[in-house]
PDB file of C-alpha atoms in Angstrom:
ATOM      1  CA  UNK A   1     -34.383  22.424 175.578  1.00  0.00           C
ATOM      2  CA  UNK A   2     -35.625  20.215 178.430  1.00  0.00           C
ATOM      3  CA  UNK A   3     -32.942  22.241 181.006  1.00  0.00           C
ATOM      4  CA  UNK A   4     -35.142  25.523 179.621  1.00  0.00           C
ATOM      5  CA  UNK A   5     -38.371  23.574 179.987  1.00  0.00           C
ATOM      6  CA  UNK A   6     -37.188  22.453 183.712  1.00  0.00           C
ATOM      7  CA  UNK A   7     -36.877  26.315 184.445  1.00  0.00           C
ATOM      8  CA  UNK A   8     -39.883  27.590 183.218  1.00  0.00           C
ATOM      9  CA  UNK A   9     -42.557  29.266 185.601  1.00  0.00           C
ATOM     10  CA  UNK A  10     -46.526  28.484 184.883  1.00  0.00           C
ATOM     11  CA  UNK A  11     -48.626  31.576 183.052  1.00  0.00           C
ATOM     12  CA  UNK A  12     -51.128  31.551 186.220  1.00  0.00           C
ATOM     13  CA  UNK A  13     -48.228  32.148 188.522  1.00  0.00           C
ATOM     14  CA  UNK A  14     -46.735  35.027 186.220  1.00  0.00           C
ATOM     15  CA  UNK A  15     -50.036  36.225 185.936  1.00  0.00           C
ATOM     16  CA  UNK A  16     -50.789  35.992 189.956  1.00  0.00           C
ATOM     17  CA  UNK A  17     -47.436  38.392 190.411  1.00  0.00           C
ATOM     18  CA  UNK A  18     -46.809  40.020 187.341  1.00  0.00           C
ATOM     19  CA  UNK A  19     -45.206  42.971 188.506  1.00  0.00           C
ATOM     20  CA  UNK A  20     -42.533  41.051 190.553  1.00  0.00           C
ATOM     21  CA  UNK A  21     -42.086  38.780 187.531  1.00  0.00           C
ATOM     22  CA  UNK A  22     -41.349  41.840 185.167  1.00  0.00           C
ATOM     23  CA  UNK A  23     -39.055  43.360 188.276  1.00  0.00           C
ATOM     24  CA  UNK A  24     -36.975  40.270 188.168  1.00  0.00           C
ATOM     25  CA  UNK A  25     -36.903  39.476 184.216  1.00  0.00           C
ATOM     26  CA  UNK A  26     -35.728  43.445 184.059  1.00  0.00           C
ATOM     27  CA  UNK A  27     -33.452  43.600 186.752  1.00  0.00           C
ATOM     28  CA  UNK A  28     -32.339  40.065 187.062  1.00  0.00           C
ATOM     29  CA  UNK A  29     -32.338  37.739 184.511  1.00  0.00           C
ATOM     30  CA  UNK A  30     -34.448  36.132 181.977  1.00  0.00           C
ATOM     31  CA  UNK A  31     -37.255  33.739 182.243  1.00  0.00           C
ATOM     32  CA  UNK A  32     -38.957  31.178 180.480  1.00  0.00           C
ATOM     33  CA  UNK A  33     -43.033  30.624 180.688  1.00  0.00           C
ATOM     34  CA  UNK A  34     -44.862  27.736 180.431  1.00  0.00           C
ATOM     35  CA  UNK A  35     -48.505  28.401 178.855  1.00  0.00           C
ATOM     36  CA  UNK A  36     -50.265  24.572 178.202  1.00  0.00           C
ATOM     37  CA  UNK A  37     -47.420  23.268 175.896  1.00  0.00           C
ATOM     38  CA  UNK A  38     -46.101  26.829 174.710  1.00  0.00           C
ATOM     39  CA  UNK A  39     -42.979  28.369 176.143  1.00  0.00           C
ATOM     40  CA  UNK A  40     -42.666  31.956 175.795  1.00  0.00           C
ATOM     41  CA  UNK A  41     -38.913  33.784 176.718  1.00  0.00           C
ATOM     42  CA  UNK A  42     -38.875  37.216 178.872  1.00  0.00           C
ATOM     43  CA  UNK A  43     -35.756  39.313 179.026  1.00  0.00           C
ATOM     44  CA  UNK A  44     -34.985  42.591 179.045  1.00  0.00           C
ATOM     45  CA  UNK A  45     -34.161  45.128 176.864  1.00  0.00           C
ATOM     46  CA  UNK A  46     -30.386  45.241 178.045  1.00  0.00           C
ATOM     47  CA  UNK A  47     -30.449  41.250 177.390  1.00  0.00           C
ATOM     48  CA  UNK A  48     -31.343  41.214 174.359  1.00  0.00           C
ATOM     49  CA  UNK A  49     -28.781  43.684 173.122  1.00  0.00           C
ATOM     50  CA  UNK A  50     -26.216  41.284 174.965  1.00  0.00           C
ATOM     51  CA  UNK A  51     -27.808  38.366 172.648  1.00  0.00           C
ATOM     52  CA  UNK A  52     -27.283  40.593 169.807  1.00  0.00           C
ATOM     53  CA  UNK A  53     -23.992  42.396 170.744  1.00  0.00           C
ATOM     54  CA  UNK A  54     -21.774  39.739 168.164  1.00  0.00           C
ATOM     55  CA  UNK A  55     -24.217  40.614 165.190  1.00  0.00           C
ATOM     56  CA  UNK A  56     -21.870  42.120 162.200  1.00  0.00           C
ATOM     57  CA  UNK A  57     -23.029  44.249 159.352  1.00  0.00           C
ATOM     58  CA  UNK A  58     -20.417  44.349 156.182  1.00  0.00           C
ATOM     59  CA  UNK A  59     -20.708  46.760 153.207  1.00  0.00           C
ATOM     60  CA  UNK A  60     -18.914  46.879 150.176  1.00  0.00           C
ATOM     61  CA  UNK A  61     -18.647  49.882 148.275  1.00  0.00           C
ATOM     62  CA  UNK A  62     -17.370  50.080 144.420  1.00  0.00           C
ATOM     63  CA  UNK A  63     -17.649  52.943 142.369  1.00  0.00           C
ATOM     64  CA  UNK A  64     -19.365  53.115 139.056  1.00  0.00           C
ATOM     65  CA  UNK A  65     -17.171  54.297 136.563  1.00  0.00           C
ATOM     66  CA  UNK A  66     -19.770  55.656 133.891  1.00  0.00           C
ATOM     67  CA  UNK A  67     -20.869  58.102 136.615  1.00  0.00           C
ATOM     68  CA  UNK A  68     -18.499  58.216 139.616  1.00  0.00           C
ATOM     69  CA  UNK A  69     -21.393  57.228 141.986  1.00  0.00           C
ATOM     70  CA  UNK A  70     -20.734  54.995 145.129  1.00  0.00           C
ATOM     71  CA  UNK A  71     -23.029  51.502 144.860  1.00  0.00           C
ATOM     72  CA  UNK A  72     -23.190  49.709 148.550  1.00  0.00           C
ATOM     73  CA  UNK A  73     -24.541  46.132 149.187  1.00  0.00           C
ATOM     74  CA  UNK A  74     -24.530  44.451 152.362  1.00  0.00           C
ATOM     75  CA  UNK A  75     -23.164  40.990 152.748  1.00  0.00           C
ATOM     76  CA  UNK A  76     -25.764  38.284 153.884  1.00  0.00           C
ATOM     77  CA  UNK A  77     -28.748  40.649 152.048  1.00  0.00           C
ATOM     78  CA  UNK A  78     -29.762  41.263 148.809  1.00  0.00           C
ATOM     79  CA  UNK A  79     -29.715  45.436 149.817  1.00  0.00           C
ATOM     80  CA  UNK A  80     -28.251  47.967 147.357  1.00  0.00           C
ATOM     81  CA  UNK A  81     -27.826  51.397 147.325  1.00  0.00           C
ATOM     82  CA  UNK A  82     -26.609  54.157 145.463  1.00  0.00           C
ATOM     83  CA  UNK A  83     -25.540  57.531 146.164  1.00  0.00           C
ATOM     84  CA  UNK A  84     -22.803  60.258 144.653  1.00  0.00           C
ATOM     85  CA  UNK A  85     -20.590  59.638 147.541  1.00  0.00           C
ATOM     86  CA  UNK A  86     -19.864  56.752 149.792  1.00  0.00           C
ATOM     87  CA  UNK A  87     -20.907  58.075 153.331  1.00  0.00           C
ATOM     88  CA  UNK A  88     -24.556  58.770 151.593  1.00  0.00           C
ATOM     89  CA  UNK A  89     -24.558  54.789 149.870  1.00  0.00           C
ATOM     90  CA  UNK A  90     -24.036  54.125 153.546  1.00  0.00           C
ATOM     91  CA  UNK A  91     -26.784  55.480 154.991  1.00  0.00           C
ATOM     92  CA  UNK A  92     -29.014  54.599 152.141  1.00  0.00           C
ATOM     93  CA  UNK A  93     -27.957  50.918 152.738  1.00  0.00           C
ATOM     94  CA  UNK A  94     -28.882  51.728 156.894  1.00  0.00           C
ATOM     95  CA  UNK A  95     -32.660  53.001 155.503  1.00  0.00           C
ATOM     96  CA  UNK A  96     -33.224  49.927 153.566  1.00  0.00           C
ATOM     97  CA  UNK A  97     -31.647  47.510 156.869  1.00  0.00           C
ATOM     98  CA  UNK A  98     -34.041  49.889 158.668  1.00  0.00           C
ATOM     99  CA  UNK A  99     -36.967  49.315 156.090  1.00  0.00           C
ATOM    100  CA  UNK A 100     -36.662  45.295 156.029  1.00  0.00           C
ATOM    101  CA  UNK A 101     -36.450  45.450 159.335  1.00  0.00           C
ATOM    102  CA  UNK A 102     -39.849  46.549 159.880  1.00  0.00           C
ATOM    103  CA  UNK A 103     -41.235  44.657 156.762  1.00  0.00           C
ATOM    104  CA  UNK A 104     -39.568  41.503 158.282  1.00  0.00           C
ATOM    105  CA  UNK A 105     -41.364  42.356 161.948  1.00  0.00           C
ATOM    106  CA  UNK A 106     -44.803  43.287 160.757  1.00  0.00           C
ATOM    107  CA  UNK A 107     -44.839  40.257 158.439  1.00  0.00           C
ATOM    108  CA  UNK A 108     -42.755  37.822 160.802  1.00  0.00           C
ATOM    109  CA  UNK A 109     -44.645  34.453 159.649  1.00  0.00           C
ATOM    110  CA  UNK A 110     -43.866  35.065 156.056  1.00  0.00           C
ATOM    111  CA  UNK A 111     -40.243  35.959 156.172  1.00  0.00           C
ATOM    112  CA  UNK A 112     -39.007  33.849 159.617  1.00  0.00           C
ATOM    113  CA  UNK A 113     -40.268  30.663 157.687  1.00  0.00           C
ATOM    114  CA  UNK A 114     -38.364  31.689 154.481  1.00  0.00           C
ATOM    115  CA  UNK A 115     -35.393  29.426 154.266  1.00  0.00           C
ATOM    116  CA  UNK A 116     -33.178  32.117 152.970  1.00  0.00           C
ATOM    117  CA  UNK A 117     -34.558  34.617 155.101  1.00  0.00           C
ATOM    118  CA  UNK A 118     -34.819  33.015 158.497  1.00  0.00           C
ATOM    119  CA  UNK A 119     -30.376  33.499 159.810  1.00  0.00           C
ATOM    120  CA  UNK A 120     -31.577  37.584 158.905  1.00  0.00           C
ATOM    121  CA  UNK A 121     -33.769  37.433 162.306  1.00  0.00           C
ATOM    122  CA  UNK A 122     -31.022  38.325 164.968  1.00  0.00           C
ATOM    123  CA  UNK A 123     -29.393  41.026 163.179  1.00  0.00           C
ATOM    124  CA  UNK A 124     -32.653  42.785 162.522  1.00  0.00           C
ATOM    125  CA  UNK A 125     -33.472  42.721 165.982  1.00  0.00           C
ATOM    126  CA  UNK A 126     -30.315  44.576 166.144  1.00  0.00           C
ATOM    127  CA  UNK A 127     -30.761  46.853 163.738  1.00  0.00           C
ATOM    128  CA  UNK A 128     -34.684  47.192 165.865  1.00  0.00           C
ATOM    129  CA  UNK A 129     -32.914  48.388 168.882  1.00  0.00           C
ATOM    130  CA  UNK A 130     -31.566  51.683 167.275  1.00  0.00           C
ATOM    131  CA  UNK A 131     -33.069  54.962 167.577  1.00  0.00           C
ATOM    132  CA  UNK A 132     -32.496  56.383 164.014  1.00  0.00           C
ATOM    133  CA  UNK A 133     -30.555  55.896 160.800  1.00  0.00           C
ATOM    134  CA  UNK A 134     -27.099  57.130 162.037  1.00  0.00           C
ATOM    135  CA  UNK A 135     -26.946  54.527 164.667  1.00  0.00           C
ATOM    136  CA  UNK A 136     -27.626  51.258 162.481  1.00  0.00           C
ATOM    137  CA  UNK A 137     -25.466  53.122 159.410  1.00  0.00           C
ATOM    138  CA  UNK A 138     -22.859  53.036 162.524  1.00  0.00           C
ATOM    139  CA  UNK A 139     -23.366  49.210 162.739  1.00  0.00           C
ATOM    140  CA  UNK A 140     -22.147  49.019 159.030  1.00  0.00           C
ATOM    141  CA  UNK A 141     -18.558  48.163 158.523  1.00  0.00           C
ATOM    142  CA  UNK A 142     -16.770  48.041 155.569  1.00  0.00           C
ATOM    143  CA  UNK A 143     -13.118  46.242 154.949  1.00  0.00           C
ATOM    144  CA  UNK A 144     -10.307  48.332 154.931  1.00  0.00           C
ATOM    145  CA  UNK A 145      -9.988  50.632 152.036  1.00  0.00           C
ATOM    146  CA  UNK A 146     -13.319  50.533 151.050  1.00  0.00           C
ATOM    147  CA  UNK A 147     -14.577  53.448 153.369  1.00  0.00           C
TER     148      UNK A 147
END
C-alpha cells in the first residue's frame, strides 16, 4: 500500500482544482486521495468495469420432477429461483443478483463486514453497472448442457 500512499494527491489540492482532477481521473487514469490519514480511490466509470471485467456468474439449473419447473441457484450465493422454464429461472435468478445488489449497497457496513459476505463485493459492483435485468441475466452462465 505504501507505493499507493506515495501517489496520493492531498484533499485541499483536489479540492483547489477539482474539475481538472475529475478531467484526468475520467480521461486518464485513476487517483488516490489523501484526506488526514484516509485514502479515498477515484476512477472512472470505464475503470471500474475493467476492475470488474474477470467477475463470473454460474447458474445451475435442474428440473423438478414433481412439476417440470426449472429451479436456478447461483454458485458463490445462496440465490434461488424458480420458474416453468429455464430462460425465466434465469432471469428470476438476475432480479434477485439485482435485488442483493442494492440491499448489499444501501446497507454496505452490515454486509462488507460479513465474513461470508464480504468476496460478493466485486461482482455486485458488476452486476451495479448494468442497465436492466437482461444485461446482468446475460452475465449468468451456465455449464454446458444445462442451458
Amino acid at each position: 500500500m505504501k507505493i499507493l500512499m506515495d501517489s496520493a494527491i492531498n484533499a485541499t489540492e483536489v479540492r483547489k482544482n477539482w474539475s481538472s482532477f475529475l478531467d484526468e481521473v475520467i480521461r486518464k487514469r485513476p487517483k488516490i486521495v489523501k484526506r488526514n490519514r484516509d485514502y479515498v480511490l477515484a476512477m472512472s466509470i470505464e475503470h471500474l468495469q475493467d476492475l470488474v471485467q474477470e467477475c463470473r456468474f454460474i447458474a445451475h439449473l435442474e428440473q423438478d420432477s414433481a412439476t417440470g419447473h426449472w429451479i436456478a441457484t447461483l454458485q458463490g450465493f445462496d440465490l434461488i429461483a424458480y420458474s416453468e422454464n429455464k430462460e425465466d429461472a434465469l432471469l428470476q435468478i438476475a432480479n434477485e443478483l439485482m435485488e442483493y445488489a442494492h440491499e448489499y449497497i444501501n446497507e454496505f457496513e452490515l454486509w462488507h463486514n460479513a465474513p461470508n459476505r464480504k468476496q460478493h463485493f466485486p461482482y455486485l459492483v458488476k452486476v451495479m453497472l448494468q442497465d436492466n435485468a437482461h444485461q446482468v441475466r446475460n452475465l449468468i452462465q451456465c455449464p454446458a448442457g444445462e442451458n
